[in-house]
Short mmCIF file of C-alpha atoms and ligand atoms in Angstrom, two decimals:
data_model
loop_
_atom_site.label_atom_id
_atom_site.label_comp_id
_atom_site.label_asym_id
_atom_site.label_seq_id
_atom_site.Cartn_x
_atom_site.Cartn_y
_atom_site.Cartn_z
CA MET A 1 107.57 100.73 116.55
CA GLU A 2 108.35 103.41 114.02
CA SER A 3 107.16 102.31 110.56
CA ALA A 4 109.53 104.78 108.87
CA LYS A 5 112.45 102.70 110.13
CA VAL A 6 111.49 99.74 107.93
CA GLU A 7 113.59 100.26 104.81
CA VAL A 8 113.13 97.81 101.95
CA ASN A 9 116.08 97.38 99.61
CA VAL A 10 114.17 97.11 96.33
CA ALA A 11 117.27 96.91 94.16
CA ARG A 12 118.61 93.93 96.10
CA LEU A 13 115.25 92.15 96.04
CA THR A 14 114.79 92.80 92.30
CA LYS A 15 118.24 91.40 91.61
CA GLU A 16 117.55 88.30 93.69
CA LEU A 17 114.24 87.70 91.87
CA GLU A 18 116.16 87.97 88.60
CA GLN A 19 118.83 85.55 89.80
CA LEU A 20 116.22 83.05 90.98
CA ALA A 21 114.47 83.23 87.58
CA GLN A 22 117.66 82.01 85.92
CA PHE A 23 117.21 78.58 87.48
CA SER A 24 114.89 77.36 84.76
CA GLU A 25 114.55 74.63 82.15
CA THR A 26 113.22 77.13 79.61
CA ASP A 27 114.74 80.30 78.19
CA PRO A 28 113.81 83.68 79.68
CA PRO A 29 111.39 85.26 80.17
CA ALA A 30 109.72 81.85 80.58
CA VAL A 31 110.44 80.06 83.84
CA THR A 32 110.06 76.29 84.29
CA ARG A 33 111.17 74.95 87.64
CA ILE A 34 109.71 71.58 88.50
CA LEU A 35 110.09 69.87 91.84
CA PHE A 36 113.49 68.25 92.45
CA THR A 37 114.77 68.80 88.90
CA GLN A 38 118.23 70.37 88.53
CA PRO A 39 116.88 73.97 88.31
CA ASP A 40 114.82 73.40 91.46
CA LEU A 41 117.78 71.97 93.35
CA LYS A 42 119.97 74.89 92.26
CA ALA A 43 117.27 77.37 93.29
CA ARG A 44 117.10 75.72 96.70
CA ALA A 45 120.87 76.04 97.16
CA PHE A 46 120.71 79.69 96.07
CA LEU A 47 117.97 80.43 98.62
CA LYS A 48 119.85 78.71 101.41
CA GLY A 49 122.88 80.83 100.60
CA LEU A 50 120.80 84.00 100.95
CA PHE A 51 119.19 82.79 104.18
CA ALA A 52 122.61 81.96 105.63
CA ALA A 53 123.99 85.35 104.59
CA ALA A 54 121.16 86.98 106.56
CA GLY A 55 122.24 85.02 109.63
CA LEU A 56 119.14 82.83 109.71
CA SER A 57 119.26 79.27 110.98
CA ILE A 58 118.23 76.82 108.28
CA ARG A 59 116.45 73.49 108.54
CA ASP A 60 115.19 71.09 105.85
CA ASP A 61 112.47 68.60 106.53
CA PRO A 62 112.20 65.16 104.88
CA ALA A 63 109.74 66.49 102.26
CA GLY A 64 112.17 69.20 101.20
CA ASN A 65 110.39 72.09 102.89
CA ILE A 66 113.03 74.66 103.85
CA PHE A 67 112.79 76.71 107.05
CA ALA A 68 114.93 79.75 107.89
CA ARG A 69 114.50 81.20 111.35
CA TRP A 70 115.31 84.57 112.87
CA PRO A 71 115.18 83.92 116.59
CA GLY A 72 113.10 86.19 118.78
CA SER A 73 113.98 87.28 122.31
CA ASP A 74 111.65 84.56 123.63
CA SER A 75 112.45 81.70 121.29
CA ALA A 76 110.32 79.28 123.31
CA LEU A 77 107.17 81.06 122.07
CA PRO A 78 105.47 79.80 118.91
CA ALA A 79 107.03 81.53 115.91
CA VAL A 80 105.38 83.69 113.28
CA GLY A 81 105.64 81.91 109.93
CA THR A 82 105.83 83.48 106.50
CA GLY A 83 106.77 82.23 103.05
CA SER A 84 105.53 80.66 99.84
CA HIS A 85 106.88 78.46 97.04
CA THR A 86 109.54 78.71 94.34
CA ASP A 87 108.54 75.87 92.02
CA ALA A 88 107.12 77.07 88.71
CA ILE A 89 104.84 75.37 86.20
CA PRO A 90 106.15 74.98 82.62
CA PHE A 91 106.52 78.29 80.76
CA SER A 92 105.39 80.45 83.64
CA GLY A 93 106.76 83.68 85.09
CA ARG A 94 109.15 84.82 87.78
CA TYR A 95 106.84 86.27 90.46
CA ASP A 96 104.36 83.55 91.41
CA GLY A 97 105.43 82.25 94.80
CA THR A 98 108.92 83.72 94.61
CA VAL A 99 107.86 87.17 95.87
CA GLY A 100 106.51 85.46 98.97
CA VAL A 101 109.85 83.75 99.69
CA LEU A 102 112.40 86.38 98.66
CA GLY A 103 109.96 89.09 99.83
CA ALA A 104 109.81 87.41 103.24
CA LEU A 105 113.60 87.38 103.36
CA GLU A 106 113.71 91.08 102.47
CA ALA A 107 111.08 91.78 105.16
CA VAL A 108 113.23 89.98 107.75
CA ARG A 109 116.38 91.83 106.63
CA ALA A 110 114.47 95.13 106.84
CA LEU A 111 113.36 94.25 110.37
CA GLN A 112 116.88 93.19 111.37
CA ALA A 113 118.17 96.57 110.17
CA THR A 114 115.76 98.49 112.45
CA GLY A 115 117.52 97.12 115.50
CA TRP A 116 114.18 96.07 116.99
CA ARG A 117 114.19 92.95 119.09
CA LEU A 118 111.02 91.00 118.43
CA ARG A 119 109.65 88.58 121.02
CA ARG A 120 108.63 85.74 118.76
CA SER A 121 110.91 84.15 116.22
CA ILE A 122 110.10 84.72 112.57
CA GLU A 123 110.39 81.65 110.37
CA ILE A 124 110.51 81.80 106.58
CA VAL A 125 109.21 78.70 104.80
CA MET A 126 109.90 77.60 101.24
CA PHE A 127 107.20 75.00 100.62
CA THR A 128 107.88 71.90 98.54
CA SER A 129 105.76 71.36 95.42
CA GLU A 130 103.05 73.97 95.69
CA GLU A 131 102.42 73.37 92.01
CA PRO A 132 100.85 70.03 91.05
CA THR A 133 103.06 69.76 87.93
CA ARG A 134 105.10 66.73 88.87
CA PHE A 135 102.87 64.65 91.13
CA GLY A 136 99.36 65.80 90.14
CA LEU A 137 98.73 67.18 93.62
CA GLY A 138 99.40 70.77 94.69
CA CYS A 139 100.73 71.93 98.07
CA VAL A 140 102.39 68.63 98.93
CA GLY A 141 104.70 70.31 101.48
CA SER A 142 102.04 72.28 103.34
CA ARG A 143 99.56 69.39 103.19
CA LEU A 144 102.14 67.17 104.91
CA MET A 145 103.04 69.85 107.45
CA SER A 146 99.42 70.32 108.45
CA ARG A 147 98.48 66.62 108.54
CA SER A 148 96.19 67.16 105.55
CA LEU A 149 97.98 64.42 103.60
CA PRO A 150 99.04 61.12 105.18
CA ALA A 151 102.76 60.39 104.76
CA ALA A 152 102.05 57.05 103.08
CA ARG A 153 99.85 58.71 100.45
CA ALA A 154 102.49 61.34 99.75
CA ALA A 155 105.22 58.69 99.48
CA ALA A 156 103.19 56.75 96.90
CA LEU A 157 102.42 59.72 94.61
CA LYS A 158 103.78 58.98 91.13
CA ASP A 159 105.13 61.28 88.46
CA SER A 160 104.59 60.68 84.74
CA SER A 161 107.68 58.45 84.54
CA GLY A 162 106.31 56.23 87.31
CA ALA A 163 108.80 57.39 89.94
CA THR A 164 107.30 57.82 93.40
CA PHE A 165 107.58 60.92 95.58
CA GLU A 166 109.50 58.77 98.06
CA GLU A 167 112.10 57.79 95.43
CA VAL A 168 112.37 61.27 93.97
CA ARG A 169 112.82 63.05 97.31
CA ARG A 170 115.48 60.55 98.42
CA ALA A 171 117.35 61.02 95.14
CA ALA A 172 117.18 64.78 95.74
CA GLY A 173 118.95 64.31 99.07
CA CYS A 174 116.01 64.60 101.47
CA SER A 175 116.63 62.25 104.36
CA GLY A 176 114.44 61.20 107.27
CA GLU A 177 110.90 59.88 107.27
CA LEU A 178 107.87 61.71 105.89
CA GLU A 179 105.99 60.80 109.09
CA SER A 180 108.08 63.44 110.87
CA VAL A 181 107.04 66.31 108.58
CA PRO A 182 103.81 67.36 110.40
CA LEU A 183 104.51 70.34 112.61
CA PRO A 184 103.80 70.03 116.32
CA VAL A 185 100.65 71.74 117.54
CA GLY A 186 101.48 75.31 118.46
CA HIS A 187 104.57 75.49 116.26
CA TYR A 188 103.27 78.67 114.65
CA PHE A 189 101.49 81.55 116.35
CA ALA A 190 100.36 82.78 112.93
CA PHE A 191 101.27 82.43 109.27
CA VAL A 192 101.36 85.18 106.62
CA GLU A 193 101.91 84.51 102.92
CA MET A 194 102.59 87.29 100.46
CA HIS A 195 101.66 86.48 96.86
CA ILE A 196 100.84 88.16 93.56
CA GLU A 197 97.08 88.45 93.13
CA GLN A 198 96.94 86.40 89.88
CA GLY A 199 93.80 88.36 89.06
CA PRO A 200 93.05 91.91 87.82
CA LEU A 201 91.15 93.50 90.72
CA LEU A 202 93.92 95.34 92.59
CA GLU A 203 95.41 96.80 89.43
CA ARG A 204 92.01 97.76 88.03
CA GLU A 205 91.06 99.55 91.25
CA ALA A 206 94.59 100.97 91.76
CA ILE A 207 94.83 99.50 95.26
CA PRO A 208 98.37 98.35 96.18
CA ILE A 209 97.50 95.75 98.84
CA GLY A 210 94.90 93.01 99.17
CA ALA A 211 94.25 91.48 102.58
CA VAL A 212 92.82 88.02 101.98
CA SER A 213 89.76 87.17 104.06
CA ALA A 214 89.25 83.62 102.73
CA ILE A 215 90.72 81.12 100.27
CA ALA A 216 88.32 79.32 97.92
CA ALA A 217 87.82 75.57 98.12
CA PRO A 218 89.45 73.69 95.24
CA ALA A 219 88.59 70.23 93.94
CA ALA A 220 90.05 68.30 91.03
CA LEU A 221 88.86 65.24 89.14
CA ARG A 222 90.77 62.98 86.77
CA VAL A 223 88.54 61.17 84.31
CA ARG A 224 89.62 58.19 82.21
CA LEU A 225 87.29 57.34 79.34
CA GLU A 226 87.72 54.02 77.63
CA GLY A 227 85.83 53.26 74.43
CA GLU A 228 86.97 51.67 71.20
CA SER A 229 89.50 52.92 68.74
CA GLY A 230 89.23 52.00 65.10
CA HIS A 231 89.69 53.16 61.52
CA ALA A 232 88.06 56.52 60.87
CA GLY A 233 86.90 55.24 57.50
CA GLY A 234 86.07 51.66 58.27
CA VAL A 235 83.90 51.84 61.40
CA LEU A 236 80.38 53.08 60.69
CA MET A 237 78.75 55.62 62.98
CA PRO A 238 76.29 53.31 64.79
CA ASP A 239 79.16 51.00 65.76
CA ARG A 240 81.36 53.61 67.42
CA LYS A 241 82.41 54.14 71.01
CA ASP A 242 84.10 57.50 70.52
CA THR A 243 85.55 58.76 73.79
CA LEU A 244 86.36 62.26 72.52
CA CYS A 245 82.68 62.82 71.71
CA ALA A 246 81.86 61.82 75.28
CA ALA A 247 84.65 64.11 76.51
CA ALA A 248 83.16 67.00 74.52
CA GLU A 249 79.81 66.49 76.26
CA ILE A 250 81.55 66.36 79.62
CA VAL A 251 83.58 69.54 79.00
CA LEU A 252 80.40 71.44 78.18
CA ALA A 253 78.64 69.96 81.21
CA VAL A 254 81.51 71.21 83.41
CA GLU A 255 81.08 74.73 82.05
CA ARG A 256 77.28 74.57 82.36
CA ALA A 257 77.40 73.37 85.97
CA ALA A 258 79.40 76.45 86.99
CA ASN A 259 77.38 78.84 84.80
CA GLU A 260 74.08 77.61 86.17
CA SER A 261 75.14 77.47 89.83
CA GLY A 262 73.68 80.93 90.41
CA ARG A 263 76.90 81.98 92.13
CA ALA A 264 79.57 84.39 90.90
CA ASP A 265 82.13 82.48 92.99
CA SER A 266 81.66 79.14 91.18
CA VAL A 267 84.28 78.31 88.55
CA ALA A 268 84.89 75.06 86.69
CA THR A 269 87.55 74.28 84.11
CA THR A 270 88.59 71.27 82.07
CA GLY A 271 92.28 72.04 81.66
CA VAL A 272 93.59 68.69 80.42
CA CYS A 273 92.31 66.57 77.53
CA LYS A 274 94.63 63.86 76.26
CA VAL A 275 93.38 61.88 73.28
CA HIS A 276 94.59 58.43 72.33
CA PRO A 277 95.83 57.56 69.76
CA GLY A 278 95.58 61.18 68.57
CA ALA A 279 95.60 60.51 64.82
CA VAL A 280 93.35 62.16 62.27
CA ASN A 281 92.25 58.85 60.83
CA ALA A 282 91.62 56.99 64.10
CA ILE A 283 88.56 57.03 66.37
CA PRO A 284 89.65 58.25 69.81
CA GLY A 285 89.59 55.12 71.95
CA ARG A 286 90.85 56.65 75.17
CA VAL A 287 90.64 60.12 76.67
CA LEU A 288 92.02 61.52 79.88
CA LEU A 289 90.41 64.67 81.29
CA GLU A 290 91.38 66.73 84.30
CA ILE A 291 88.74 69.01 85.75
CA ASP A 292 89.18 71.80 88.30
CA ILE A 293 86.16 73.04 90.30
CA ARG A 294 86.19 75.83 92.90
CA ASP A 295 83.93 77.94 95.06
CA THR A 296 84.39 80.03 98.19
CA GLN A 297 81.87 77.75 99.90
CA LEU A 298 82.04 74.01 100.26
CA GLU A 299 78.42 73.08 99.59
CA PRO A 300 77.98 74.72 96.16
CA ARG A 301 81.44 73.42 95.16
CA ASP A 302 80.42 69.87 96.05
CA ARG A 303 77.11 70.30 94.22
CA ILE A 304 79.02 71.07 91.01
CA VAL A 305 81.32 68.09 91.58
CA ALA A 306 78.22 65.88 91.91
CA GLN A 307 76.66 67.33 88.74
CA VAL A 308 79.86 66.73 86.80
CA ARG A 309 80.05 63.15 88.05
CA GLN A 310 76.46 62.62 86.93
CA ALA A 311 77.15 64.10 83.48
CA ILE A 312 80.15 61.78 83.09
CA ALA A 313 78.08 58.72 84.03
CA GLN A 314 75.24 59.68 81.68
CA SER A 315 77.49 60.35 78.72
CA ALA A 316 79.42 57.12 79.27
CA ASP A 317 76.22 55.15 79.65
CA ARG A 318 74.63 56.53 76.50
CA ARG A 319 77.73 55.84 74.45
CA GLY A 320 78.58 52.47 75.94
CA ILE A 321 82.03 53.51 77.12
CA ARG A 322 83.75 53.00 80.45
CA ALA A 323 84.40 56.01 82.69
CA GLU A 324 86.64 55.97 85.72
CA VAL A 325 86.55 59.07 87.91
CA GLU A 326 89.28 59.78 90.43
CA LEU A 327 88.84 62.59 92.95
CA LEU A 328 92.37 64.03 93.12
CA ASN A 329 91.57 66.48 95.90
CA ALA A 330 88.56 68.16 97.46
CA ASP A 331 89.69 70.65 100.05
CA PRO A 332 87.54 72.83 102.27
CA PRO A 333 87.88 76.61 102.03
CA ALA A 334 89.80 78.49 104.70
CA GLU A 335 88.96 81.69 106.53
CA ALA A 336 91.82 84.00 107.39
CA GLY A 337 92.53 84.52 111.10
CA ARG A 338 91.05 87.78 112.34
CA GLU A 339 94.23 88.75 114.20
CA VAL A 340 96.34 88.24 111.06
CA VAL A 341 93.99 90.28 108.87
CA SER A 342 94.02 93.01 111.54
CA ALA A 343 97.83 93.02 111.60
CA ILE A 344 97.90 93.44 107.80
CA GLN A 345 95.29 96.19 107.89
CA ALA A 346 97.09 97.97 110.73
CA ALA A 347 100.36 97.82 108.77
CA CYS A 348 98.60 99.37 105.76
CA ARG A 349 97.16 102.16 107.90
CA ARG A 350 100.56 102.99 109.38
CA LEU A 351 102.10 103.09 105.91
CA GLU A 352 99.09 105.04 104.58
CA THR A 353 98.72 102.34 101.94
CA PRO A 354 95.19 101.59 100.70
CA CYS A 355 94.13 98.01 101.30
CA LYS A 356 91.26 95.93 99.96
CA LEU A 357 89.73 92.96 101.75
CA MET A 358 89.40 90.19 99.16
CA VAL A 359 88.91 86.48 98.54
CA SER A 360 91.68 84.36 97.05
CA ARG A 361 90.23 82.26 94.27
CA ALA A 362 93.54 80.53 93.67
CA TYR A 363 94.71 78.23 96.43
CA HIS A 364 98.02 78.62 98.18
CA ASP A 365 100.02 76.90 100.90
CA ALA A 366 98.26 79.26 103.32
CA LEU A 367 95.06 77.22 102.70
CA PHE A 368 96.70 74.32 104.53
CA MET A 369 98.56 76.39 107.11
CA ALA A 370 95.09 77.60 108.19
CA ARG A 371 94.57 74.13 109.65
CA ILE A 372 97.37 74.54 112.18
CA CYS A 373 97.39 78.27 112.97
CA PRO A 374 95.64 81.56 112.16
CA MET A 375 96.56 82.44 108.58
CA GLY A 376 96.52 85.56 106.45
CA MET A 377 97.66 86.57 102.99
CA ILE A 378 98.94 89.79 101.47
CA PHE A 379 98.16 90.20 97.77
CA ILE A 380 100.04 92.60 95.52
CA PRO A 381 98.92 93.59 92.02
CA CYS A 382 100.30 91.94 88.91
CA LYS A 383 100.08 93.42 85.43
CA ASP A 384 96.71 92.75 83.76
CA GLY A 385 96.16 90.03 86.35
CA ILE A 386 98.35 87.72 84.26
CA SER A 387 100.02 84.74 85.94
CA HIS A 388 101.35 81.31 84.95
CA ARG A 389 102.69 82.93 81.78
CA PRO A 390 106.15 84.24 80.84
CA ASP A 391 104.82 87.83 80.75
CA GLU A 392 103.70 87.69 84.39
CA TYR A 393 104.87 90.98 85.96
CA SER A 394 104.76 92.79 89.24
CA SER A 395 106.63 96.10 89.46
CA PRO A 396 109.48 96.62 91.94
CA ASP A 397 107.36 99.34 93.54
CA ALA A 398 104.38 97.00 93.97
CA ILE A 399 106.62 94.32 95.48
CA ALA A 400 108.33 96.83 97.80
CA LYS A 401 104.96 98.02 99.13
CA GLY A 402 103.99 94.41 99.81
CA VAL A 403 107.27 93.73 101.61
CA ARG A 404 106.87 96.80 103.85
CA VAL A 405 103.35 95.71 104.80
CA LEU A 406 104.58 92.16 105.39
CA ALA A 407 107.45 93.39 107.58
CA LEU A 408 105.18 95.52 109.77
CA ALA A 409 102.53 92.79 110.00
CA LEU A 410 105.20 90.25 111.04
CA ALA A 411 106.59 92.69 113.61
CA GLU A 412 103.13 93.28 115.07
CA LEU A 413 102.39 89.54 115.28
CA ALA A 414 105.83 88.78 116.74
CA GLY A 415 105.50 91.51 119.37
CA SER A 416 108.28 93.48 120.98
ZN1 ZN B 1 101.78 80.53 93.74
#
């Protein structure tokens, strides 16, 4: 296969990324596209239109995952999967996830234009709810697909208004039963996700492509602290059960546990702190915390989770308040498949594009796809490593390089 024949239409892809960004609840440059809201539904229709225009056959599953397939010459063989997500957290940017969906489409169009006939089918996936914004759990679509989340648990997930995932997906027009979402064994031969790095390393080192060797193991805790509210003037200090003071101790314990782990790969963050009643003259009687803990290895990650749990219990005990800890998720890390990494590296060599082997510290749908097939990821640089912000940016040139590498890697995996 002649790599020079793979021509990426950057102008078309840039325009489509711009069009997709317009489906948003917030004004540009901010993008807010939450699962099964109007902007999300419109974005889905827009994508399907593009997939259809490229002659791909489209399928929805009952969770709202969208599949678009370019049949290979031997369509009975397991397909090569690629794709990412298009949901966007509040006030984020236009590149997270989207470059992996529209970029995959551009890669397929570029391959179609070469006239090559690939053996395996290539299937683009738009995953439902990669972001945990609505239901508190990320990667709902890929978890279901890979049997990492039982259908009944997914159905019962609740959003902040109390609506269940089951109700919300039905209202959005997804029919069928969630039990049928898991993919049959051998559905995919391999899966490749292209994504912005969401970190500064590629840009800093001026390397256009990252080949991901492993995805770090994420865990998340939700902590409900229940003490006693009261008048900030009337209740004397010895009589207080102040949950925000306990929360402050816990937040610092979270930071300390990661700092003192002795590992550069340990990170821990308390990203949510909701205080009730939230008035200057009232003692905080209730606090809700959400804590995110990650490491590239399972054991040190779980050690930090245990230390945080212990700190919560100690603080609650000392202050006479109630603490309820819910483990939202605790996923193992995933290693990339050697054959997928090799295909990405070979594509980079053919295109004379420098490539860096790296770990993904953010999790992606590929983390769950790794449970059903060999997985790999292509990272492209983003400006200053910024993501989940309106000023998130990846240049058309950076995206085009990623798409060319993706196209050649897909072609190699699909065979001719
Ligand atoms: Zn993403």
